[in-house]
Short mmCIF file of C-alpha atoms and ligand atoms in Angstrom, two decimals:
data_model
loop_
_atom_site.label_atom_id
_atom_site.label_comp_id
_atom_site.label_asym_id
_atom_site.label_seq_id
_atom_site.Cartn_x
_atom_site.Cartn_y
_atom_site.Cartn_z
CA MET A 244 -21.21 3.21 34.07
CA ASP A 245 -22.71 1.92 30.98
CA ASN A 246 -20.92 2.36 27.47
CA GLN A 247 -23.55 5.28 26.48
CA ASN A 248 -23.13 7.12 29.73
CA LYS A 249 -19.41 6.75 29.74
CA LEU A 250 -19.14 8.46 26.35
CA ALA A 251 -21.44 11.13 27.46
CA PHE A 252 -19.43 11.60 30.42
CA ASP A 253 -16.19 11.87 28.35
CA GLY A 254 -17.70 14.30 26.10
CA GLY A 255 -17.33 11.91 23.31
CA TRP A 256 -20.19 11.38 20.44
CA GLN A 257 -21.88 7.86 19.92
CA TYR A 258 -22.75 7.27 16.45
CA ALA A 259 -25.44 4.66 15.49
CA PRO A 260 -23.73 1.88 13.73
CA ALA A 261 -23.85 2.33 9.60
CA PRO A 262 -22.33 -0.81 8.44
CA GLU A 263 -21.68 -1.37 4.62
CA SER A 264 -24.02 -4.18 3.25
CA THR A 265 -22.58 -7.48 2.07
CA ASP A 266 -25.56 -8.56 0.25
CA HIS A 267 -24.47 -7.12 -3.19
CA ILE A 268 -21.18 -9.18 -3.23
CA THR A 269 -20.61 -12.72 -3.91
CA ILE A 270 -17.11 -14.37 -2.97
CA ASP A 271 -16.73 -18.04 -4.14
CA GLY A 272 -15.96 -20.77 -1.72
CA GLN A 273 -12.84 -21.64 -3.77
CA TYR A 274 -10.55 -19.86 -6.37
CA GLY A 275 -8.28 -21.45 -8.97
CA LEU A 276 -5.52 -19.54 -10.80
CA PHE A 277 -6.46 -17.29 -13.36
CA ILE A 278 -4.28 -18.55 -16.17
CA GLY A 279 -4.47 -18.19 -19.87
CA GLY A 280 -7.76 -16.57 -19.42
CA ASP A 281 -9.31 -19.19 -17.23
CA PHE A 282 -9.43 -19.92 -13.69
CA VAL A 283 -7.82 -23.73 -13.44
CA ALA A 284 -6.88 -25.93 -10.65
CA PRO A 285 -3.36 -25.55 -9.20
CA GLU A 286 -1.39 -28.61 -10.40
CA SER A 287 -0.70 -29.73 -6.38
CA GLY A 288 -4.34 -29.65 -5.63
CA LYS A 289 -3.53 -27.48 -2.64
CA TYR A 290 -5.34 -24.48 -1.50
CA PHE A 291 -5.04 -22.19 1.55
CA GLU A 292 -7.49 -19.82 3.13
CA SER A 293 -7.88 -16.27 3.19
CA ILE A 294 -9.84 -14.84 6.37
CA ASN A 295 -11.44 -11.81 7.39
CA PRO A 296 -9.04 -10.47 10.15
CA ALA A 297 -11.81 -8.56 11.80
CA THR A 298 -13.72 -11.84 12.54
CA GLU A 299 -11.27 -14.51 11.94
CA GLU A 300 -14.03 -15.94 9.79
CA VAL A 301 -12.54 -17.94 6.56
CA LEU A 302 -13.58 -15.88 3.42
CA SER A 303 -12.60 -18.40 0.71
CA SER A 304 -10.12 -20.86 -0.12
CA VAL A 305 -7.50 -19.99 -2.81
CA ALA A 306 -5.05 -21.80 -4.74
CA SER A 307 -1.42 -22.36 -3.73
CA ALA A 308 0.59 -22.10 -6.96
CA SER A 309 3.78 -24.34 -7.31
CA SER A 310 6.52 -23.61 -9.68
CA ALA A 311 4.82 -25.80 -12.23
CA ASP A 312 1.85 -23.44 -12.02
CA VAL A 313 4.02 -20.37 -12.11
CA ASP A 314 5.77 -21.85 -15.42
CA SER A 315 2.26 -22.30 -16.93
CA ALA A 316 1.42 -18.86 -16.13
CA VAL A 317 4.75 -17.35 -17.61
CA LYS A 318 4.19 -19.64 -20.65
CA ALA A 319 0.80 -18.19 -21.04
CA ALA A 320 2.01 -14.77 -20.60
CA ARG A 321 4.94 -15.16 -23.07
CA LYS A 322 2.45 -16.74 -25.78
CA ALA A 323 0.17 -13.72 -25.21
CA TYR A 324 2.93 -11.45 -25.77
CA ASN A 325 4.52 -13.16 -28.77
CA GLY A 326 0.78 -13.57 -30.26
CA PRO A 327 -1.86 -10.80 -30.21
CA TRP A 328 -0.64 -8.35 -27.41
CA SER A 329 2.55 -7.29 -29.60
CA LYS A 330 1.09 -7.31 -32.60
CA MET A 331 -1.95 -5.04 -31.72
CA LYS A 332 -1.95 -1.57 -32.52
CA ALA A 333 -1.25 0.65 -29.32
CA ALA A 334 -4.32 2.70 -29.59
CA GLU A 335 -6.28 -0.81 -29.33
CA ARG A 336 -4.45 -1.78 -26.35
CA GLY A 337 -5.25 1.40 -24.67
CA LYS A 338 -9.02 0.73 -25.08
CA TYR A 339 -8.57 -2.59 -23.15
CA ILE A 340 -7.02 -0.66 -20.37
CA TYR A 341 -9.77 1.85 -20.47
CA ARG A 342 -12.38 -0.76 -20.17
CA ILE A 343 -10.86 -2.47 -17.09
CA ALA A 344 -10.74 1.23 -15.74
CA ARG A 345 -14.47 1.56 -16.36
CA ILE A 346 -15.56 -1.78 -15.11
CA LEU A 347 -13.61 -1.18 -11.92
CA GLN A 348 -15.65 2.12 -11.39
CA GLU A 349 -18.88 0.25 -12.14
CA ARG A 350 -18.15 -2.32 -9.81
CA ALA A 351 -16.54 -0.10 -6.94
CA ARG A 352 -18.81 -0.54 -4.46
CA GLU A 353 -18.20 -4.44 -4.46
CA PHE A 354 -14.64 -4.25 -4.69
CA ALA A 355 -14.46 -1.71 -1.81
CA THR A 356 -16.43 -4.15 0.54
CA ILE A 357 -14.39 -7.12 -0.59
CA GLU A 358 -10.98 -5.07 0.23
CA SER A 359 -12.28 -4.29 3.55
CA LEU A 360 -13.58 -7.77 4.48
CA ASP A 361 -10.51 -9.63 3.28
CA GLY A 362 -7.83 -7.00 4.58
CA GLY A 363 -9.38 -5.26 7.56
CA LYS A 364 -9.19 -1.76 6.39
CA PRO A 365 -12.10 0.76 7.02
CA ILE A 366 -14.71 0.85 4.21
CA ARG A 367 -14.02 4.79 4.16
CA GLU A 368 -10.61 4.32 2.87
CA SER A 369 -11.34 1.18 0.55
CA ARG A 370 -14.44 3.10 -0.83
CA ASP A 371 -12.84 6.61 -1.10
CA ILE A 372 -9.10 5.91 -1.75
CA ASP A 373 -8.15 2.47 -2.69
CA ILE A 374 -10.87 1.57 -5.39
CA PRO A 375 -10.86 5.28 -7.06
CA LEU A 376 -7.22 5.29 -6.92
CA ALA A 377 -7.02 1.76 -8.46
CA ALA A 378 -9.49 2.97 -11.41
CA ALA A 379 -7.35 6.12 -11.67
CA HIS A 380 -4.36 4.30 -12.56
CA PHE A 381 -5.72 2.23 -15.18
CA PHE A 382 -7.36 5.45 -16.80
CA TYR A 383 -4.06 7.16 -16.53
CA TYR A 384 -2.12 4.50 -18.12
CA ALA A 385 -4.42 3.69 -20.86
CA GLY A 386 -3.90 7.51 -22.09
CA TRP A 387 -0.03 6.57 -22.20
CA ALA A 388 -0.57 3.42 -24.40
CA ASP A 389 -0.43 5.20 -27.82
CA LYS A 390 1.33 8.20 -26.98
CA LEU A 391 4.90 6.50 -25.52
CA GLU A 392 7.03 8.00 -27.98
CA TYR A 393 6.04 11.49 -26.79
CA ALA A 394 6.96 10.50 -23.20
CA PHE A 395 10.57 9.59 -24.59
CA PRO A 396 11.18 11.90 -27.56
CA GLY A 397 13.87 11.06 -30.06
CA LYS A 398 13.95 7.52 -28.45
CA ARG A 399 11.94 4.16 -29.75
CA PRO A 400 10.14 2.67 -26.52
CA VAL A 401 9.98 -1.11 -26.61
CA SER A 402 8.24 -3.18 -24.18
CA LEU A 403 10.12 -5.86 -22.25
CA GLY A 404 8.04 -8.89 -22.57
CA VAL A 405 6.92 -10.80 -19.60
CA ALA A 406 6.71 -8.91 -16.21
CA GLY A 407 6.32 -10.94 -13.04
CA GLN A 408 4.86 -8.82 -10.17
CA ILE A 409 4.45 -9.59 -6.48
CA ILE A 410 2.52 -7.25 -4.39
CA PRO A 411 1.80 -6.92 -0.67
CA TRP A 412 -1.44 -6.85 1.56
CA ASN A 413 -1.72 -3.22 2.64
CA PHE A 414 -3.24 -1.90 -0.65
CA PRO A 415 -4.15 -5.18 -2.36
CA LEU A 416 -6.06 -3.83 -5.55
CA LEU A 417 -4.24 -0.64 -5.78
CA MET A 418 -0.96 -2.27 -5.77
CA ALA A 419 -2.28 -4.48 -8.41
CA ALA A 420 -3.24 -1.53 -10.41
CA TRP A 421 -0.01 0.27 -9.87
CA LYS A 422 1.76 -2.89 -11.49
CA ILE A 423 -0.57 -3.88 -14.01
CA ALA A 424 -1.81 -0.49 -15.77
CA PRO A 425 1.72 0.74 -16.62
CA ALA A 426 3.01 -2.85 -17.75
CA LEU A 427 0.11 -3.22 -20.23
CA ALA A 428 0.31 0.06 -21.24
CA CYS A 429 3.78 -0.17 -22.57
CA GLY A 430 2.77 -3.56 -24.21
CA ASN A 431 4.16 -6.24 -21.76
CA THR A 432 2.07 -8.98 -20.50
CA VAL A 433 2.19 -9.83 -16.64
CA VAL A 434 1.77 -12.73 -14.03
CA LEU A 435 0.83 -11.09 -10.78
CA LYS A 436 0.69 -12.72 -7.35
CA PRO A 437 -1.44 -11.04 -4.70
CA ALA A 438 -0.11 -11.30 -0.86
CA GLU A 439 -1.48 -14.62 0.74
CA THR A 440 -3.95 -12.88 3.28
CA THR A 441 -5.59 -10.59 0.79
CA PRO A 442 -6.06 -12.36 -2.60
CA LEU A 443 -9.84 -11.67 -3.19
CA THR A 444 -9.60 -8.51 -4.95
CA ALA A 445 -6.86 -9.51 -7.21
CA LEU A 446 -9.19 -12.59 -8.22
CA LYS A 447 -11.96 -10.51 -8.87
CA LEU A 448 -9.83 -8.06 -10.95
CA ALA A 449 -9.00 -11.50 -12.97
CA GLU A 450 -12.91 -11.50 -13.67
CA VAL A 451 -12.81 -7.81 -14.60
CA VAL A 452 -9.79 -8.52 -17.11
CA ARG A 453 -11.84 -11.50 -18.44
CA ASP A 454 -15.02 -9.45 -18.92
CA ALA A 455 -12.98 -6.69 -20.32
CA GLY A 456 -12.13 -9.32 -23.23
CA LEU A 457 -8.39 -9.09 -22.93
CA PRO A 458 -6.61 -11.69 -25.18
CA ASP A 459 -6.06 -14.90 -22.98
CA GLY A 460 -2.88 -14.87 -21.11
CA VAL A 461 -2.12 -11.06 -21.14
CA VAL A 462 -2.96 -10.78 -17.43
CA ASN A 463 -2.45 -13.96 -15.32
CA ILE A 464 -3.16 -13.83 -11.52
CA ILE A 465 -1.92 -16.57 -9.53
CA THR A 466 -2.14 -17.13 -5.53
CA GLY A 467 0.38 -18.38 -3.04
CA ALA A 468 2.80 -17.52 -0.37
CA GLY A 469 6.77 -16.64 -0.51
CA GLU A 470 7.67 -19.71 -2.23
CA THR A 471 5.41 -19.03 -5.25
CA GLY A 472 6.75 -15.26 -5.35
CA ALA A 473 10.29 -16.63 -5.45
CA ALA A 474 9.37 -19.00 -8.25
CA ILE A 475 7.92 -16.10 -10.28
CA VAL A 476 11.32 -14.03 -9.41
CA ASN A 477 13.65 -17.06 -10.48
CA HIS A 478 11.59 -17.91 -13.73
CA ASP A 479 14.05 -17.77 -16.70
CA ASP A 480 11.59 -16.56 -18.95
CA VAL A 481 10.30 -13.51 -16.81
CA ASP A 482 11.86 -10.07 -18.50
CA LYS A 483 11.19 -7.90 -15.46
CA VAL A 484 10.26 -8.24 -11.77
CA ALA A 485 8.41 -5.66 -9.72
CA PHE A 486 8.04 -6.06 -5.98
CA THR A 487 6.54 -4.18 -3.35
CA GLY A 488 6.86 -5.44 0.31
CA SER A 489 9.33 -5.85 3.16
CA THR A 490 13.07 -4.65 2.73
CA GLY A 491 14.17 -8.26 3.71
CA VAL A 492 12.38 -9.98 0.99
CA GLY A 493 13.39 -6.99 -1.20
CA ARG A 494 17.10 -7.95 -0.62
CA ILE A 495 16.47 -11.47 -1.17
CA ILE A 496 14.92 -10.56 -4.71
CA GLN A 497 17.69 -8.23 -5.41
CA ARG A 498 20.47 -10.84 -4.80
CA ALA A 499 18.60 -13.50 -7.00
CA LEU A 500 18.59 -11.10 -9.93
CA ALA A 501 22.09 -10.09 -9.78
CA GLY A 502 23.78 -10.95 -12.85
CA THR A 503 20.65 -11.80 -14.64
CA ASN A 504 19.28 -9.73 -17.61
CA LYS A 505 16.03 -8.86 -15.72
CA LYS A 506 14.81 -5.43 -15.07
CA TYR A 507 13.51 -4.82 -11.56
CA THR A 508 11.84 -2.22 -9.54
CA LEU A 509 11.45 -2.67 -5.60
CA GLU A 510 9.30 -0.75 -3.38
CA LEU A 511 10.18 -1.37 0.17
CA GLY A 512 9.75 -0.26 3.67
CA GLY A 513 9.50 3.33 5.30
CA LYS A 514 9.93 5.17 8.30
CA ALA A 515 8.65 8.50 7.51
CA ALA A 516 9.21 11.48 9.61
CA ASN A 517 6.40 14.60 9.72
CA VAL A 518 8.40 17.67 10.68
CA ILE A 519 6.15 20.19 12.43
CA PHE A 520 7.61 23.65 12.85
CA ALA A 521 6.23 25.89 15.76
CA ASP A 522 4.69 28.19 12.81
CA ALA A 523 2.42 25.32 11.47
CA ALA A 524 -0.99 25.68 11.50
CA ILE A 525 -0.92 23.18 14.62
CA ASP A 526 -4.57 21.71 14.10
CA GLN A 527 -4.17 20.90 10.53
CA ALA A 528 -0.64 19.31 11.43
CA VAL A 529 -2.27 17.20 13.98
CA GLU A 530 -4.93 15.85 11.58
CA GLY A 531 -1.92 15.14 9.07
CA ILE A 532 -0.29 13.33 11.62
CA VAL A 533 -3.27 11.16 12.45
CA ASN A 534 -3.95 10.55 8.78
CA GLY A 535 -0.20 9.76 8.37
CA ILE A 536 0.18 7.06 10.80
CA PHE A 537 -3.57 5.81 12.10
CA PHE A 538 -4.71 5.69 8.21
CA ASN A 539 -4.95 2.23 7.03
CA GLN A 540 -3.71 1.00 10.72
CA GLY A 541 -0.28 2.07 9.81
CA HIS A 542 -0.12 -0.70 7.18
CA VAL A 543 1.40 2.08 4.78
CA CYS A 544 5.16 1.62 3.33
CA CYS A 545 4.94 5.81 3.50
CA ALA A 546 3.19 6.33 6.71
CA GLY A 547 4.48 9.19 9.02
CA SER A 548 5.70 6.84 11.68
CA ARG A 549 7.78 9.32 13.05
CA LEU A 550 6.95 12.80 14.39
CA ILE A 551 9.68 15.18 14.94
CA VAL A 552 8.07 18.45 16.41
CA GLN A 553 9.49 21.78 17.34
CA GLU A 554 10.08 22.01 21.02
CA SER A 555 8.10 25.13 21.54
CA VAL A 556 4.97 23.51 20.39
CA ALA A 557 5.80 20.00 21.41
CA ASP A 558 3.58 19.77 24.35
CA GLU A 559 0.44 21.43 22.67
CA VAL A 560 0.92 19.07 19.74
CA VAL A 561 1.30 16.18 21.97
CA GLN A 562 -2.04 16.88 23.74
CA LYS A 563 -4.10 17.70 20.81
CA LEU A 564 -2.84 14.51 19.44
CA LYS A 565 -3.76 12.59 22.56
CA ASP A 566 -7.26 14.25 22.59
CA ARG A 567 -7.99 13.37 19.14
CA MET A 568 -6.81 9.64 19.61
CA GLU A 569 -9.57 9.42 22.19
CA THR A 570 -12.19 10.23 19.33
CA LEU A 571 -10.82 7.62 16.90
CA ILE A 572 -13.10 4.41 16.39
CA VAL A 573 -11.21 1.38 16.13
CA GLY A 574 -13.67 -1.27 14.97
CA ASP A 575 -15.78 -3.05 12.43
CA PRO A 576 -13.87 -2.11 9.00
CA LEU A 577 -17.29 -2.21 7.21
CA ASP A 578 -18.80 0.45 9.42
CA LYS A 579 -18.54 3.76 7.77
CA ASN A 580 -17.93 5.65 11.20
CA THR A 581 -15.02 3.36 11.74
CA ASP A 582 -11.34 5.24 11.51
CA ILE A 583 -9.16 2.22 12.33
CA GLY A 584 -9.88 -1.13 11.06
CA ALA A 585 -8.44 -4.43 12.01
CA ILE A 586 -4.72 -5.49 11.83
CA ASN A 587 -4.21 -7.34 8.88
CA SER A 588 -3.19 -10.92 10.22
CA ALA A 589 -2.29 -12.41 13.56
CA SER A 590 1.23 -12.61 12.63
CA GLN A 591 1.33 -8.74 11.83
CA LEU A 592 -0.23 -7.93 15.17
CA GLU A 593 2.36 -10.12 16.97
CA THR A 594 4.95 -8.09 15.15
CA ILE A 595 3.27 -4.87 16.18
CA GLU A 596 2.81 -5.86 19.82
CA SER A 597 6.60 -7.08 19.97
CA TYR A 598 7.43 -3.37 19.19
CA LEU A 599 5.11 -2.02 21.81
CA ARG A 600 6.91 -4.20 24.48
CA LEU A 601 10.33 -3.15 22.92
CA GLY A 602 9.56 0.51 23.02
CA GLN A 603 8.71 0.29 26.71
CA GLU A 604 11.96 -1.61 27.40
CA GLU A 605 13.99 0.89 25.59
CA GLY A 606 12.65 3.47 28.12
CA ALA A 607 10.12 5.24 25.88
CA GLU A 608 6.69 6.13 27.55
CA MET A 609 3.59 4.73 25.58
CA HIS A 610 0.55 6.23 25.47
CA GLN A 611 -2.74 4.49 23.82
CA SER A 612 -6.14 5.59 23.30
CA SER A 613 -8.63 4.31 25.99
CA ARG A 614 -11.41 3.34 23.76
CA ASP A 615 -12.98 -0.11 23.70
CA ILE A 616 -11.47 -2.36 20.82
CA PRO A 617 -13.25 -5.62 19.87
CA THR A 618 -12.43 -8.84 21.40
CA THR A 619 -12.39 -11.24 18.14
CA GLY A 620 -10.06 -10.38 15.41
CA TYR A 621 -7.02 -8.64 15.37
CA TRP A 622 -6.75 -4.92 16.73
CA CYS A 623 -4.34 -2.70 17.87
CA ARG A 624 -5.50 0.81 19.79
CA PRO A 625 -3.44 4.08 18.25
CA THR A 626 -0.38 4.40 20.26
CA ILE A 627 2.06 7.17 20.59
CA PHE A 628 5.77 6.68 22.25
CA THR A 629 7.42 9.87 23.57
CA GLY A 630 10.75 10.18 25.47
CA VAL A 631 12.42 8.10 22.58
CA SER A 632 15.83 8.58 21.43
CA GLN A 633 17.24 8.38 17.85
CA SER A 634 18.99 5.14 18.19
CA ASN A 635 15.79 3.27 19.49
CA ARG A 636 14.59 0.49 17.48
CA ILE A 637 11.07 2.04 17.61
CA VAL A 638 12.36 5.08 15.98
CA GLN A 639 14.75 3.21 13.38
CA GLU A 640 12.39 0.13 12.16
CA GLU A 641 9.57 -0.18 10.44
CA ILE A 642 6.61 -1.41 12.50
CA PHE A 643 3.68 -1.25 10.09
CA GLY A 644 0.98 -0.31 12.58
CA PRO A 645 -0.96 2.38 14.29
CA VAL A 646 2.26 3.14 16.54
CA LEU A 647 3.91 6.73 16.24
CA ALA A 648 7.42 7.75 17.66
CA ILE A 649 7.72 11.42 19.14
CA GLN A 650 10.75 13.60 18.88
CA THR A 651 11.71 17.26 19.40
CA PHE A 652 13.93 19.41 17.82
CA ARG A 653 15.10 23.11 18.34
CA THR A 654 16.73 24.24 15.07
CA LEU A 655 16.07 23.33 11.35
CA ASP A 656 19.12 21.51 11.04
CA GLU A 657 18.38 19.58 13.89
CA GLY A 658 15.01 18.48 12.76
CA LEU A 659 16.43 17.73 9.24
CA SER A 660 19.28 15.54 10.49
CA LYS A 661 16.46 13.42 12.82
CA ALA A 662 14.43 13.38 9.84
CA ASN A 663 17.15 11.60 7.81
CA ASN A 664 18.71 9.37 10.42
CA THR A 665 16.89 6.17 9.71
CA PRO A 666 17.93 3.61 7.08
CA TYR A 667 14.98 4.38 5.17
CA GLY A 668 13.82 7.22 2.66
CA LEU A 669 10.62 6.63 1.29
CA SER A 670 8.54 9.78 2.33
CA GLY A 671 8.42 12.57 4.23
CA GLY A 672 6.12 15.50 5.58
CA VAL A 673 7.05 19.23 6.53
CA TRP A 674 4.38 21.49 8.24
CA THR A 675 5.35 25.07 8.54
CA ASP A 676 3.79 28.59 7.52
CA LYS A 677 6.97 29.72 5.68
CA GLY A 678 7.74 28.65 2.21
CA SER A 679 11.61 29.03 2.38
CA LYS A 680 11.35 26.37 5.29
CA ILE A 681 9.41 24.06 2.81
CA PHE A 682 12.00 24.46 0.26
CA LYS A 683 15.04 23.96 2.65
CA MET A 684 13.54 21.05 3.95
CA THR A 685 12.12 19.41 0.89
CA GLN A 686 15.64 19.64 -0.99
CA LYS A 687 17.31 18.06 1.93
CA ILE A 688 15.19 15.36 3.20
CA ARG A 689 16.22 12.16 1.38
CA ALA A 690 13.10 10.55 0.63
CA GLY A 691 11.31 10.00 -2.79
CA VAL A 692 8.19 11.79 -1.58
CA ILE A 693 7.79 14.70 0.71
CA TRP A 694 4.44 16.26 1.38
CA ALA A 695 4.16 20.13 2.58
CA ASN A 696 1.39 20.67 4.74
CA THR A 697 -0.58 17.57 3.87
CA PHE A 698 0.32 13.88 4.15
CA ASN A 699 -0.34 10.65 2.22
CA LYS A 700 -1.75 12.55 -1.02
CA PHE A 701 -1.72 10.21 -4.02
CA ASP A 702 -2.20 10.70 -7.82
CA PRO A 703 -1.40 8.46 -10.91
CA THR A 704 0.79 11.28 -12.46
CA SER A 705 3.23 11.37 -9.63
CA PRO A 706 6.16 9.33 -9.29
CA PHE A 707 6.77 7.06 -6.12
CA GLY A 708 9.57 5.37 -4.90
CA GLY A 709 12.38 5.16 -2.33
CA TYR A 710 16.09 6.38 -1.45
CA LYS A 711 18.45 4.20 0.59
CA GLU A 712 16.85 0.89 1.77
CA SER A 713 13.23 1.96 0.60
CA GLY A 714 13.99 0.66 -2.68
CA VAL A 715 14.99 0.83 -6.41
CA GLY A 716 13.23 2.61 -9.17
CA ARG A 717 9.76 4.62 -9.58
CA GLU A 718 6.25 3.79 -10.13
CA GLY A 719 3.62 6.05 -11.05
CA GLY A 720 3.31 9.15 -13.71
CA MET A 721 5.81 9.10 -16.63
CA HIS A 722 8.81 7.70 -14.56
CA GLY A 723 6.59 4.66 -13.98
CA LEU A 724 6.46 4.02 -17.86
CA GLY A 725 10.44 4.00 -17.90
CA ALA A 726 10.63 0.95 -15.51
CA TYR A 727 8.18 -1.23 -18.29
CA LEU A 728 10.28 -0.23 -21.45
CA ARG A 729 13.70 -0.31 -23.23
CA LEU A 730 14.73 2.60 -25.06
CA GLU A 731 16.22 2.18 -28.45
CA GLY A 732 17.80 4.78 -30.65
P1 NAI B 2003 6.71 -10.01 2.55
O1 NAI B 2003 7.69 -9.03 1.93
O2 NAI B 2003 7.06 -11.20 3.14
O3 NAI B 2003 5.38 -10.09 1.53
C1 NAI B 2003 5.13 -9.29 0.56
C2 NAI B 2003 4.99 -10.08 -0.77
O4 NAI B 2003 6.07 -10.96 -1.02
C3 NAI B 2003 3.80 -11.17 -0.44
O5 NAI B 2003 3.06 -11.39 -1.71
C4 NAI B 2003 4.68 -12.35 -0.25
O6 NAI B 2003 3.73 -13.70 -0.66
C5 NAI B 2003 5.52 -12.16 -1.17
N1 NAI B 2003 7.14 -12.97 -0.65
C6 NAI B 2003 7.33 -13.27 0.41
N2 NAI B 2003 8.68 -13.71 0.49
C7 NAI B 2003 9.09 -13.86 -1.08
C8 NAI B 2003 10.25 -14.60 -1.62
N3 NAI B 2003 11.37 -15.04 -0.98
N4 NAI B 2003 10.28 -13.81 -2.90
C9 NAI B 2003 9.16 -13.41 -3.62
N5 NAI B 2003 8.15 -13.10 -2.96
C10 NAI B 2003 8.01 -13.19 -1.64
O7 NAI B 2003 6.15 -8.98 3.89
P2 NAI B 2003 5.16 -9.72 5.14
O8 NAI B 2003 6.12 -10.66 5.80
O9 NAI B 2003 3.74 -9.88 4.55
O10 NAI B 2003 5.23 -8.35 5.76
C11 NAI B 2003 6.32 -8.22 7.02
C12 NAI B 2003 6.60 -6.56 7.02
O11 NAI B 2003 7.25 -6.19 5.69
C13 NAI B 2003 5.60 -5.74 7.66
O12 NAI B 2003 5.55 -5.81 8.94
C14 NAI B 2003 6.03 -4.41 6.78
O13 NAI B 2003 7.14 -3.92 7.92
C15 NAI B 2003 6.94 -4.83 5.61
N6 NAI B 2003 5.93 -4.46 4.57
C16 NAI B 2003 6.01 -3.49 3.69
C17 NAI B 2003 5.20 -3.23 2.55
C18 NAI B 2003 5.48 -2.03 1.89
O14 NAI B 2003 4.51 -1.66 1.18
N7 NAI B 2003 6.43 -1.41 1.74
C19 NAI B 2003 4.31 -4.21 2.51
C20 NAI B 2003 3.97 -5.20 3.35
C21 NAI B 2003 4.77 -5.38 4.34
MG1 MG B 2004 -7.84 -12.10 4.22
#
């Protein structure tokens, strides 16, 4: 049976390809380090490649920053801090941040395309979520720059100095915005390092910073792997460290900073539960589950990677979920029809596949969609596990892939205790028709963000951060200002 007939036979739909064009973007063959307002060659002369995970093609070579380069970047940031930036009126500082926001909006299509090429996420997400939210963060924090004393009545907010910022590969530009916008609004200067598999939109952001005319050295963007990140963390002249990434590296950073005067925020892993009560609107809940775990290939720290569903509707929910999974298109991230893009790297795919094997060894039943996936690049079909137990590693550990572990419950207390039974506490979801259940659950789920009858909704005004092993501190909203200030008086 050819593909067309198979789809017709399955009752599925065939969409004509609708790929976003790459004609409108430019990616240089090689990028230096953005230090002191210019792209400069790395001291070591070493570069590494960033590939497109959907095709395995090399997109560009980017510099590998040594500790000497980190030192140059921190010096440039310090010079800008002691010089123009801390002397500038707050309202002027705000104008620069607005300018970054506006240029990002103007260049949104280009940024979305590069984000999807470099990281593998569907263009629909980079276009509709990552890039607009990144611009929204700059707009939001630009507004705070000259109003900080209103955020902290009776106190005198003082900037910290140089912020060292290290971000992961799941939301490259958005994480850069989360880090840079509040830091600048509060009057700090920054040295930011993107993840090694997704450096390109951060380097493009460096161009935006330059085009916006920020004083040299206010924003420095340097590329490299874990050692470069460690050199930022351990640099004596860094006043604040902001990290988003794995809990393992978060622990290393926390140990390194213990006993220093550096302030820090750590956004780490998660193992969020979507708790579905029998009285929930089931079709909407199924969409919420799909959005929560298959969105961005499950490369989301607040992904709804566990489903805890009330027993009386469990069969219905699982069947509807399986039906919906069959309609999800896994493929070309640049195609506007794609639901699930490429896994970010070969090593992340290996991690996910090792959990798929582990789940089966642990005795759970695995179900994947039967749709075709491309043969080159890194891909994973949407996957669910049923028949899991609370102690299973696939229930306890962050997989960071499109993999959902499903459990059932009878009473609210049982659902709650299952939801809370992991080392993490970043986010959660509750689905029910009853407001009282929403209040009970949201008060008792130990997680930083809990959505009710929706999932994965973000807004710059809302704080984000974890309980337990999900991290320390909050980003976003007014809370996010506090992470970049000292309060005097
Ligand atoms: P990672 O934590 O190693 O990488 C995140 C960032 O930290 C990257 O920029 C990396 O270069 C940097 N880094 C690595 N080692 C460092 C060190 N010793 N000091 C300072 N910076 C360092 O995460 P990785 O290996 O890319 O992913 C592994 C797992 O981590 C994933 O499977 C996922 O479970 C989790 N993860 C969680 C994220 C989140 O948003 N909470 C984001 C990315 C990964
Ligand atoms: Mg890449």
